[in-house]
Short mmCIF file of C-alpha atoms in Angstrom, two decimals:
data_model
loop_
_atom_site.label_atom_id
_atom_site.label_comp_id
_atom_site.label_asym_id
_atom_site.label_seq_id
_atom_site.Cartn_x
_atom_site.Cartn_y
_atom_site.Cartn_z
CA MET U 182 120.26 114.89 115.88
CA GLN U 183 118.69 115.77 112.53
CA TYR U 184 122.10 115.82 110.83
CA ILE U 185 123.04 112.47 112.38
CA SER U 186 119.79 110.99 111.06
CA LEU U 187 120.48 112.31 107.54
CA ILE U 188 124.03 110.90 107.61
CA LEU U 189 122.70 107.51 108.73
CA LEU U 190 120.07 107.59 105.98
CA LYS U 191 122.74 108.30 103.39
CA PHE U 192 124.81 105.43 104.73
CA LEU U 193 121.76 103.14 104.66
CA ASP U 194 121.04 104.20 101.07
CA SER U 195 124.61 103.23 100.09
CA ILE U 196 124.21 99.83 101.76
CA TRP U 197 120.89 99.40 99.92
CA ASN U 198 122.52 100.11 96.54
CA ILE U 199 125.49 97.82 97.22
CA SER U 200 123.08 95.05 98.25
CA GLY U 201 121.12 95.50 95.03
CA ALA U 202 124.33 95.34 92.97
CA VAL U 203 125.39 92.09 94.65
CA ILE U 204 121.96 90.52 94.13
CA ARG U 205 122.01 91.43 90.42
CA LEU U 206 125.17 89.32 89.98
CA PHE U 207 123.13 86.18 90.70
CA GLN U 208 120.00 87.05 88.72
CA GLN U 209 118.93 85.34 85.52
CA LYS U 210 120.89 86.73 82.55
CA GLU U 211 119.61 84.85 79.51
CA LYS U 212 117.20 86.63 77.19
CA LEU U 213 113.54 85.67 76.95
CA ASN U 214 111.93 84.53 73.72
CA LEU U 215 109.13 87.00 72.97
CA PHE U 216 107.15 84.38 71.07
CA LYS U 217 107.06 82.07 74.10
CA ILE U 218 105.42 84.80 76.19
CA GLU U 219 101.61 84.69 76.22
CA GLU U 220 100.98 87.81 78.30
CA ILE U 221 102.96 90.92 79.21
CA VAL U 222 101.77 92.76 82.33
CA ILE U 223 103.08 96.33 82.62
CA HIS U 224 102.82 98.15 85.95
CA ARG U 225 102.63 101.91 85.38
CA ALA U 226 100.40 103.14 88.18
CA ASP U 227 101.96 106.33 89.50
CA ARG U 228 103.37 109.72 88.45
CA LEU U 229 101.26 111.60 85.92
CA GLY U 230 104.34 113.01 84.19
CA ASP U 231 105.88 109.58 83.74
CA ALA U 232 102.56 108.28 82.41
CA VAL U 233 102.54 111.06 79.79
CA LEU U 234 106.05 110.07 78.65
CA SER U 235 105.32 106.34 78.90
CA ARG U 236 102.26 106.28 76.63
CA PRO U 237 104.04 106.95 73.30
CA PHE U 238 106.80 104.52 74.27
CA LEU U 239 104.30 101.81 75.15
CA GLN U 240 102.39 102.39 71.93
CA ALA U 241 105.56 102.20 69.85
CA MET U 242 106.65 99.04 71.70
CA ILE U 243 103.28 97.30 71.29
CA GLU U 244 103.05 98.20 67.60
CA TYR U 245 106.59 96.91 67.04
CA PHE U 246 105.79 93.62 68.78
CA ARG U 247 102.68 93.26 66.59
CA TRP U 248 104.76 94.04 63.49
CA LEU U 249 107.11 91.21 64.49
CA GLY U 250 104.10 88.88 64.60
CA TRP U 251 103.64 88.56 68.38
CA GLN U 252 99.91 88.57 69.19
CA GLY U 253 99.95 87.89 72.93
CA ARG U 254 97.92 89.74 75.56
CA ILE U 255 99.09 93.00 77.12
CA THR U 256 97.67 94.17 80.45
CA LEU U 257 98.47 97.68 81.68
CA LEU U 258 98.12 98.19 85.44
CA VAL U 259 97.21 101.86 85.97
CA SER U 260 95.93 104.03 88.80
CA SER U 261 92.61 105.83 88.98
CA TYR U 262 94.32 109.18 88.40
CA ASN U 263 96.54 108.28 85.45
CA ALA U 264 94.13 105.88 83.74
CA VAL U 265 92.76 108.62 81.49
CA LEU U 266 96.26 109.14 80.06
CA LEU U 267 96.81 105.46 79.24
CA GLU U 268 93.31 104.30 78.31
CA PRO U 269 93.80 105.25 74.60
CA LEU U 270 96.21 102.32 74.37
CA GLU U 271 93.21 99.99 74.67
CA THR U 272 92.47 100.76 71.02
CA LEU U 273 95.53 98.70 70.12
CA SER U 274 95.19 94.98 69.40
CA ASN U 275 94.65 92.75 72.47
CA VAL U 276 95.50 95.47 75.04
CA LYS U 277 93.61 95.68 78.32
CA ILE U 278 93.69 98.46 80.94
CA LYS U 279 93.28 97.39 84.58
CA THR U 280 92.83 100.08 87.22
CA ILE U 281 94.40 99.12 90.53
CA ARG U 282 94.65 100.63 93.98
CA THR U 283 97.97 102.29 94.70
CA GLY U 284 99.73 102.57 98.03
CA ASP U 285 101.39 105.31 100.01
CA PHE U 286 104.61 106.10 98.18
CA THR U 287 105.94 108.01 101.20
CA GLN U 288 106.08 104.96 103.46
CA TYR U 289 109.87 104.79 102.96
CA ASP U 290 110.45 108.25 104.32
CA ARG U 291 113.18 109.68 106.50
CA SER U 292 112.56 107.29 109.37
CA ILE U 293 115.46 104.83 109.44
CA ALA U 294 113.66 102.47 111.82
CA ARG U 295 110.53 102.43 109.62
CA ALA U 296 112.55 101.81 106.44
CA ILE U 297 114.35 98.83 108.01
CA ARG U 298 111.16 97.45 109.56
CA ASN U 299 109.21 97.69 106.29
CA PHE U 300 112.04 96.02 104.39
CA ILE U 301 112.19 93.07 106.80
CA GLN U 302 108.40 92.68 106.79
CA THR U 303 108.24 92.74 103.01
CA ILE U 304 110.98 90.12 102.62
CA GLN U 305 109.20 87.89 105.14
CA LYS U 306 105.88 88.30 103.33
CA TYR U 307 107.32 87.43 99.92
CA LYS U 308 109.85 84.82 101.03
CA ASP U 309 108.22 82.17 98.81
CA ARG U 310 108.90 84.44 95.83
CA ILE U 311 112.60 84.48 96.77
CA LEU U 312 112.82 80.72 97.25
CA THR U 313 110.78 79.74 94.18
CA LYS U 314 111.53 81.38 90.81
CA THR U 315 109.14 79.56 88.49
CA LYS U 316 109.55 79.94 84.76
CA SER U 317 106.36 81.30 83.25
CA ASN U 318 104.74 82.40 80.01
CA THR U 319 103.73 85.65 81.71
CA LEU U 320 106.16 88.56 81.89
CA CYS U 321 105.60 91.33 84.47
CA ILE U 322 107.44 94.57 83.73
CA ASP U 323 107.38 96.95 86.68
CA LEU U 324 107.89 100.54 85.48
CA VAL U 325 107.30 101.98 88.96
CA ASP U 326 110.50 102.30 90.96
CA SER U 327 109.24 103.71 94.24
CA VAL U 328 109.66 100.99 96.85
CA SER U 329 106.04 100.49 97.85
CA GLU U 330 104.32 97.54 99.48
CA MET U 331 101.29 98.16 97.26
CA SER U 332 103.53 98.28 94.20
CA LEU U 333 104.81 94.80 94.98
CA GLN U 334 101.32 93.50 95.78
CA ASN U 335 99.97 94.61 92.40
CA ILE U 336 102.39 92.43 90.48
CA TYR U 337 102.53 89.68 93.10
CA ASP U 338 99.08 88.58 91.93
CA TYR U 339 101.02 87.08 89.01
CA ARG U 340 102.91 84.72 91.29
CA SER U 341 104.61 82.49 88.74
CA ALA U 342 105.52 85.29 86.34
CA PHE U 343 108.96 86.38 85.23
CA TRP U 344 109.48 89.79 86.91
CA ALA U 345 111.67 92.59 85.56
CA SER U 346 112.16 96.07 86.99
CA SER U 347 114.62 98.82 87.78
CA ASN U 348 116.95 98.61 90.77
CA ARG U 349 115.01 98.27 94.04
CA TRP U 350 118.08 97.89 96.26
CA PRO U 351 117.70 94.68 98.33
CA PHE U 352 114.18 94.28 96.91
CA SER U 353 115.95 93.16 93.73
CA ILE U 354 115.90 89.72 95.31
CA LEU U 355 112.18 89.51 94.50
CA PHE U 356 112.79 89.97 90.76
CA ASN U 357 114.24 87.76 88.02
CA ARG U 358 115.89 90.74 86.36
CA THR U 359 116.73 94.22 87.63
CA MET U 360 118.78 97.03 86.17
CA LYS U 361 121.56 99.03 87.79
CA TYR U 362 119.66 102.30 87.40
CA ARG U 363 116.32 103.69 88.50
CA PHE U 364 113.67 104.95 86.11
CA ALA U 365 113.40 108.36 87.76
CA GLY U 366 114.90 110.52 90.49
CA SER U 367 118.56 109.59 90.90
CA SER U 368 119.01 108.07 87.44
CA ASP U 369 121.52 109.71 85.10
CA ILE U 370 119.63 108.59 81.97
CA ASN U 371 116.26 109.74 80.71
CA LEU U 372 113.06 107.77 81.19
CA ILE U 373 112.64 106.55 77.60
CA GLU U 374 116.28 105.45 77.40
CA SER U 375 115.87 103.46 80.62
CA TYR U 376 112.80 101.73 79.19
CA ILE U 377 114.66 100.87 75.97
CA LEU U 378 117.57 99.41 77.94
CA LEU U 379 115.23 97.32 80.08
CA ILE U 380 113.47 95.79 77.05
CA GLU U 381 116.86 95.15 75.40
CA GLU U 382 117.92 93.31 78.57
CA ILE U 383 114.79 91.17 78.58
CA PHE U 384 114.55 90.26 74.88
CA ASP U 385 117.04 89.71 72.08
CA LEU U 386 115.51 92.25 69.68
CA PRO U 387 118.32 94.02 67.77
CA GLY U 388 115.89 96.34 65.95
CA PHE U 389 113.99 97.50 69.03
CA ARG U 390 115.88 100.73 69.70
CA GLN U 391 115.64 101.85 66.09
CA ALA U 392 111.93 101.05 66.05
CA ILE U 393 111.32 103.28 69.08
CA GLU U 394 113.56 106.14 67.98
CA SER U 395 111.93 106.20 64.55
CA ARG U 396 108.48 106.87 66.06
CA GLY U 397 108.93 110.57 66.60
CA ASP U 398 105.36 111.03 65.39
CA LEU U 399 104.17 109.56 68.69
CA PHE U 400 106.48 111.54 70.98
CA TYR U 401 106.38 115.00 69.41
CA PRO U 402 103.87 117.15 67.48
CA LYS U 403 103.66 117.01 63.73
CA GLY U 404 105.73 119.57 61.91
CA ILE U 405 109.06 118.67 63.52
CA PRO U 406 111.34 117.07 60.89
CA PRO U 407 111.68 113.27 61.48
CA ILE U 408 115.45 113.43 61.96
CA VAL U 409 115.01 116.09 64.67
CA ARG U 410 112.26 114.08 66.41
CA THR U 411 114.51 111.01 66.46
CA LEU U 412 117.37 113.06 67.91
CA LEU U 413 115.11 114.53 70.61
CA ILE U 414 113.96 111.06 71.67
CA HIS U 415 117.56 109.82 71.74
CA VAL U 416 118.79 112.60 74.02
CA GLY U 417 115.62 112.65 76.11
CA VAL U 418 114.61 116.27 75.53
#
């Protein structure tokens, strides 16, 4: 019985991914204009290791946006246990840290019935989000790719925002833009590369990748030659 359940879960996972791929075909494709965005909300409220890797990327991204002349607000949604890792970013211009309550990231476990039930309930709860995709001057970037009801609730407070995230299988229908990969786990690219690709999909910023890869001083200790630091960031070491 256990083996049958695992086979069914694998089959369900394949259906989930195919559904997400189909939904992405109909999502908004045009790039956003950074200077028409007044606030960027970034959800990064789980995984201590990912928070450690995310902080230098977020700092490099924010400093690059400021260098371009964008002075909008940035709100970082963090958890009580990873806040201490991301709070230093508040020293940057117009950046605010907001500690939020996180949910149970194991709710989509090995129970097929529970996974299907939770999916149906979530779609029903957020059906207005599916039917109404309002253009907004607020951009919500979800950097948490575990399919959690609490994860969705945290960004759903920004109801009229433009949402972007990694692939959430059929949950992609809740977002304006999703990618074909996940940020962690089953992804075949490293975390920083996935973040760079997501920002490149959202904005038309040809110099963004170079700006991030040139900030080896943020990712690695001093003393490593700049060209080596840039290479390490590129390959995700």
